[in-house]
Coordinates of C-alpha atoms in Angstrom, one line a residue:
Chain A
X1 CA 75.3 122.2 148.7
X2 CA 78.2 119.6 149.4
X3 CA 75.7 116.7 148.4
X4 CA 74.6 118.5 145.5
X5 CA 78.2 118.3 144.1
X6 CA 78.5 114.7 144.7
X7 CA 75.4 113.9 143.4
X8 CA 76.2 115.7 140.2
X9 CA 79.8 113.7 139.8
X10 CA 77.5 110.5 140.0
X11 CA 75.6 112.1 137.0
X12 CA 79.3 111.7 135.0
X13 CA 79.4 108.9 132.3
X14 CA 82.8 107.1 132.8
X15 CA 85.3 108.8 131.3
X16 CA 86.2 106.4 128.1
X17 CA 89.0 108.8 126.5
X18 CA 91.5 106.5 127.4
X19 CA 89.6 103.5 126.4
X20 CA 90.5 104.9 122.5
X21 CA 94.2 104.6 124.0
X22 CA 93.7 101.0 125.2
X23 CA 92.4 100.2 121.7
X24 CA 95.3 101.6 119.7
X25 CA 97.9 99.9 122.3
X26 CA 96.0 96.5 121.5
X27 CA 96.0 97.4 117.8
X28 CA 99.8 97.7 117.7
X29 CA 100.4 94.7 119.9
X30 CA 98.6 93.0 117.4
X31 CA 100.1 94.4 114.2
X32 CA 103.9 93.6 115.2
X33 CA 103.0 90.8 116.5
X34 CA 100.8 89.0 113.4
X35 CA 103.6 88.2 110.9
X36 CA 101.4 88.6 107.2
X37 CA 103.5 85.6 105.9
X38 CA 104.4 86.0 101.9
X39 CA 104.2 83.4 99.6
X40 CA 107.8 83.0 97.9
X41 CA 109.2 80.5 95.9
X42 CA 110.7 80.2 92.0
X43 CA 108.0 80.6 89.8
X44 CA 108.0 78.0 86.3
X45 CA 106.4 77.8 83.5
X46 CA 105.7 74.0 82.6
X47 CA 106.0 73.2 79.1
X48 CA 102.9 72.0 77.6
X49 CA 101.6 67.8 77.5
X50 CA 101.7 66.6 74.2
X51 CA 100.7 62.7 73.7
X52 CA 103.1 62.6 71.1
X53 CA 106.9 62.2 71.6
X54 CA 108.9 65.1 71.1
X55 CA 110.7 65.7 67.6
X56 CA 114.1 65.0 68.5
X57 CA 116.0 67.9 67.5
X58 CA 119.6 68.0 66.4
X59 CA 121.7 70.2 68.7
X60 CA 125.2 71.4 68.3
X61 CA 126.6 69.8 71.6
X62 CA 128.6 72.7 72.4
X63 CA 125.0 74.5 72.5
X64 CA 123.6 72.4 75.3
X65 CA 124.3 72.3 79.2
X66 CA 123.3 69.1 80.4
X67 CA 122.8 68.8 84.2
X68 CA 122.6 65.4 85.7
X69 CA 121.2 64.9 89.2
X70 CA 121.4 61.5 90.0
X71 CA 119.5 59.5 93.7
X72 CA 122.5 60.6 95.5
X73 CA 122.3 64.4 94.9
X74 CA 125.6 64.1 93.0
X75 CA 126.1 66.5 89.9
X76 CA 127.1 65.9 86.6
X77 CA 127.5 68.9 84.6
X78 CA 128.7 68.0 80.7
X79 CA 129.9 65.0 81.6
X80 CA 131.8 65.7 84.6
X81 CA 131.0 66.0 87.9
X82 CA 130.5 69.2 89.6
X83 CA 130.5 70.4 92.8
X84 CA 126.5 72.7 92.9
X85 CA 129.0 75.8 94.1
X86 CA 130.4 76.0 90.5
X87 CA 127.2 75.4 89.2
X88 CA 126.3 79.1 88.7
X89 CA 129.7 80.1 87.2
X90 CA 129.9 77.6 85.1
X91 CA 126.4 78.4 83.9
X92 CA 127.2 81.9 83.5
X93 CA 130.1 81.2 81.5
X94 CA 128.4 78.8 78.9
X95 CA 125.7 81.2 78.2
X96 CA 127.5 84.2 77.9
X97 CA 130.8 82.5 76.4
X98 CA 132.9 85.9 77.1
X99 CA 136.1 84.5 75.9
X100 CA 134.2 83.1 72.2
X101 CA 135.6 79.6 73.3
X102 CA 135.0 76.9 70.8
X103 CA 133.1 74.3 73.8
X104 CA 130.5 76.9 75.0
X105 CA 127.3 78.2 73.2
X106 CA 127.8 79.7 70.1
X107 CA 125.1 82.6 71.2
X108 CA 123.2 83.6 74.4
X109 CA 120.0 82.8 72.0
X110 CA 121.1 79.1 71.2
X111 CA 122.0 78.1 74.6
X112 CA 119.9 75.7 76.0
X113 CA 120.0 74.1 79.8
X114 CA 119.2 70.7 79.9
X115 CA 118.2 69.4 83.6
X116 CA 117.6 65.6 84.1
X117 CA 117.0 64.4 87.3
X118 CA 116.4 60.9 88.8
X119 CA 113.1 60.0 90.9
X120 CA 115.1 59.1 93.4
X121 CA 116.9 62.8 93.5
X122 CA 115.8 64.8 96.9
X123 CA 113.7 67.9 96.3
X124 CA 115.5 69.9 98.1
X125 CA 118.6 69.3 95.8
X126 CA 116.4 69.8 92.7
X127 CA 115.4 73.2 93.8
X128 CA 119.0 74.1 94.6
X129 CA 120.4 73.4 91.1
X130 CA 117.0 75.3 89.6
X131 CA 117.9 78.3 92.0
X132 CA 121.3 78.2 90.7
X133 CA 120.7 77.7 86.7
X134 CA 117.3 80.4 87.5
X135 CA 120.1 82.6 89.8
X136 CA 122.6 82.3 86.0
X137 CA 119.9 83.8 84.2
X138 CA 119.1 86.8 86.8
X139 CA 122.9 87.6 87.0
X140 CA 123.2 87.6 83.2
X141 CA 120.1 89.6 82.9
X142 CA 120.7 91.8 85.6
X143 CA 124.5 92.5 83.6
X144 CA 122.6 93.2 80.3
X145 CA 120.0 95.7 82.2
X146 CA 123.3 97.7 83.7
X147 CA 125.0 97.4 80.4
X148 CA 121.8 98.9 78.1
X149 CA 120.2 101.3 80.8
X150 CA 121.9 101.6 83.6
X151 CA 119.7 100.0 86.1
X152 CA 120.0 96.9 87.6
X153 CA 117.2 94.1 86.3
X154 CA 113.5 94.0 88.3
X155 CA 110.2 92.7 87.7
X156 CA 109.3 96.8 87.7
X157 CA 110.7 97.3 84.6
X158 CA 109.1 98.0 81.4
X159 CA 107.8 95.5 79.8
X160 CA 109.8 96.9 77.0
X161 CA 113.3 96.8 78.4
X162 CA 112.3 93.5 79.7
X163 CA 111.3 92.0 76.4
X164 CA 114.6 93.5 75.2
X165 CA 117.0 91.7 77.5
X166 CA 115.0 88.2 77.3
X167 CA 115.1 88.5 73.7
X168 CA 119.1 88.6 74.0
X169 CA 119.1 86.4 76.5
X170 CA 116.4 84.0 76.6
X171 CA 115.8 81.4 79.3
X172 CA 116.3 78.0 77.8
X173 CA 115.8 75.0 80.5
X174 CA 114.2 72.0 79.1
X175 CA 113.4 69.2 81.5
X176 CA 114.0 65.8 80.5
X177 CA 112.2 63.0 81.6
X178 CA 113.5 62.0 85.1
X179 CA 115.0 58.4 85.3
X180 CA 114.0 55.9 87.2
X181 CA 117.2 54.1 89.5
X182 CA 117.2 55.3 92.5
X183 CA 115.2 54.6 95.4
X184 CA 112.3 56.5 96.3
X185 CA 111.0 57.1 99.6
Chain B
X1 CA 68.3 129.0 141.9
X2 CA 69.0 130.1 138.5
X3 CA 71.8 127.8 138.9
X4 CA 69.8 124.4 139.4
X5 CA 67.6 125.5 136.4
X6 CA 70.8 125.8 134.1
X7 CA 71.8 122.4 135.0
X8 CA 68.5 121.0 134.1
X9 CA 68.7 122.7 131.1
X10 CA 71.8 120.7 129.8
X11 CA 70.4 117.1 131.0
X12 CA 69.1 116.0 127.6
X13 CA 72.2 114.5 126.3
X14 CA 73.0 112.9 123.0
X15 CA 73.9 109.4 122.8
X16 CA 77.7 109.3 123.4
X17 CA 79.5 107.9 120.1
X18 CA 82.7 108.0 122.1
X19 CA 82.8 104.1 122.1
X20 CA 81.9 103.9 118.6
X21 CA 85.4 103.2 117.9
X22 CA 86.1 100.5 120.1
X23 CA 83.4 98.8 118.7
X24 CA 85.2 99.0 115.1
X25 CA 88.1 97.9 116.8
X26 CA 86.7 95.1 118.4
X27 CA 85.7 93.9 115.1
X28 CA 88.8 94.5 113.5
X29 CA 90.8 92.6 116.3
X30 CA 87.9 89.5 116.0
X31 CA 88.9 89.6 111.8
X32 CA 92.4 89.7 112.8
X33 CA 92.2 86.6 114.9
X34 CA 90.1 84.8 113.0
X35 CA 92.5 85.2 109.5
X36 CA 95.4 83.9 111.2
X37 CA 93.2 80.7 112.4
X38 CA 91.6 80.1 109.3
X39 CA 94.9 78.8 107.9
X40 CA 93.5 75.6 108.1
X41 CA 95.1 72.1 109.7
X42 CA 98.3 70.7 108.2
X43 CA 98.1 66.9 107.6
X44 CA 101.6 66.7 106.0
X45 CA 104.6 67.8 107.4
X46 CA 106.7 70.7 104.6
X47 CA 109.4 72.4 105.5
X48 CA 109.9 73.7 102.1
X49 CA 113.9 74.3 100.8
X50 CA 115.9 77.3 100.7
X51 CA 116.9 79.5 97.9
X52 CA 117.9 82.9 96.5
X53 CA 116.2 84.0 93.6
X54 CA 112.8 84.2 95.3
X55 CA 109.2 85.9 93.7
X56 CA 106.4 87.0 95.3
X57 CA 103.4 85.8 94.6
X58 CA 100.7 88.5 94.2
X59 CA 96.9 88.1 94.3
X60 CA 96.0 85.3 96.9
X61 CA 92.8 84.5 95.4
X62 CA 94.6 83.2 92.2
X63 CA 96.9 80.8 93.9
X64 CA 96.0 77.5 95.0
X65 CA 98.6 75.2 97.1
X66 CA 99.4 71.7 96.8
X67 CA 101.2 70.0 100.1
X68 CA 103.2 67.1 99.3
X69 CA 105.2 65.9 102.4
X70 CA 105.3 62.9 105.0
X71 CA 102.2 62.7 107.3
X72 CA 102.7 64.3 110.6
X73 CA 102.7 61.5 113.3
X74 CA 98.8 62.0 114.5
X75 CA 98.1 60.4 111.1
X76 CA 101.5 58.1 110.6
X77 CA 99.8 55.4 111.9
X78 CA 97.0 55.2 109.4
X79 CA 98.8 56.9 106.6
X80 CA 102.1 55.7 107.0
X81 CA 105.2 57.5 106.2
X82 CA 105.9 57.8 102.8
X83 CA 105.0 61.3 101.1
X84 CA 101.8 62.4 100.8
X85 CA 99.7 64.9 99.2
X86 CA 97.4 67.4 100.4
X87 CA 94.6 69.3 99.3
X88 CA 92.8 71.9 101.1
X89 CA 92.4 70.0 104.3
X90 CA 92.5 66.4 103.4
X91 CA 94.6 63.9 101.8
X92 CA 94.7 63.4 98.1
X93 CA 96.7 61.3 95.4
X94 CA 97.4 63.1 92.3
X95 CA 94.3 61.9 90.4
X96 CA 92.2 64.0 92.8
X97 CA 94.3 67.2 91.5
X98 CA 92.7 67.8 88.4
X99 CA 88.9 68.3 90.3
X100 CA 90.9 70.4 92.5
X101 CA 92.2 72.6 90.1
X102 CA 88.9 72.9 88.7
X103 CA 86.9 73.9 91.8
X104 CA 89.8 76.7 92.3
X105 CA 89.2 77.7 88.8
X106 CA 85.3 78.7 88.9
X107 CA 85.8 80.7 91.3
X108 CA 88.1 82.7 89.9
X109 CA 86.7 85.4 87.2
X110 CA 87.5 84.6 83.7
X111 CA 89.6 87.1 82.5
X112 CA 91.9 86.3 85.3
X113 CA 92.2 82.3 84.9
X114 CA 95.2 82.3 82.8
X115 CA 96.9 84.1 85.6
X116 CA 96.2 81.4 88.0
X117 CA 99.6 80.1 89.9
X118 CA 99.8 76.6 91.6
X119 CA 102.0 77.0 94.7
X120 CA 103.7 73.6 95.2
X121 CA 104.5 73.6 99.0
X122 CA 107.1 70.4 98.8
X123 CA 109.3 69.4 102.0
X124 CA 113.1 69.2 101.4
X125 CA 113.5 65.7 102.1
X126 CA 110.7 64.5 99.6
X127 CA 112.1 62.9 96.4
X128 CA 111.2 63.6 92.8
X129 CA 109.4 60.8 92.1
X130 CA 106.2 62.1 93.5
X131 CA 106.9 65.8 92.8
X132 CA 107.2 64.4 89.2
X133 CA 104.4 62.7 89.1
X134 CA 102.3 66.3 90.0
X135 CA 104.0 67.9 87.9
X136 CA 102.9 65.7 85.2
X137 CA 99.1 65.8 86.4
X138 CA 99.6 69.7 86.1
X139 CA 100.8 69.7 82.3
X140 CA 98.0 67.4 81.6
X141 CA 96.0 69.3 83.2
X142 CA 96.9 72.4 81.5
X143 CA 97.8 74.1 84.6
X144 CA 101.6 75.7 83.8
X145 CA 102.3 78.2 86.2
X146 CA 104.0 76.7 89.1
X147 CA 105.4 77.8 92.1
X148 CA 107.9 76.3 93.8
X149 CA 107.5 77.5 97.4
X150 CA 111.1 78.4 99.4
X151 CA 111.7 80.7 101.9
X152 CA 114.7 82.6 101.6
X153 CA 118.2 82.1 102.5
X154 CA 119.8 82.4 106.1
X155 CA 122.8 84.2 105.5

């Protein structure tokens, strides 16, 4: 009797119940270790190319916020040497002009930020400057959105809201052809 | 005897499907591993700068990547240390960009073409000269949606 029972046991298949657990363990291991690197960055819309020289527009100098970056990565904002950490605040003040000062923009709609760099400017500095200017607009949009709708600005807002805000504070950032004084490497 | 008969009656087993999920899992692992490896070789060294105002790039199929940086050590003997452009998995010059954009474009269904974004992955230490040249070419080819790749700032 004992013999039969042992033969019976040999007929049994390998217990596959734990295989699923092992598979799950591996799956979880891979899920945890794989880093899905999301591509992030600053999205920009470049102006279309035209072969003709652009028309020279007369702009009132109070409406233009010029930012120059030289090959030594120094910033000249409206004629004065500025630290990059102050750029965001200055740009915000220029665009919104809360105190209605004579030398800042008449209206956010008329404000133009003009960015010019050198061919020798480092990309790091260029992106930092761009980031600060974008941040100035983002913060203004955020404040405007809070004021109008009571919610912070985000890309998921209804298009009508976004349009209303961007009509009020359009982002105008013009990039001039870079100068060619510095050394490229 | 009745005992034995019973056993024989039972012994017409169906094919075990217990291993089926395992096979599926194996396939899953295979694909996971392959997708990670398929990223292609970097010929240039690119460490993108940090920024705060980041936007996510949606829909990977609508994005083409342009890498700008110095050749990695292995290629410096041949290509020098000046910043170079990498398109796909080979070195290129800015004149190769229009063709590269066109090759990517034909793979995208027509209604989605206006949403194509060029992701510029530029090393932080590269000077703006080469970046400007690339930007000019992009503008001339009508590829106006550009994303300056950056990583989130470590606080």
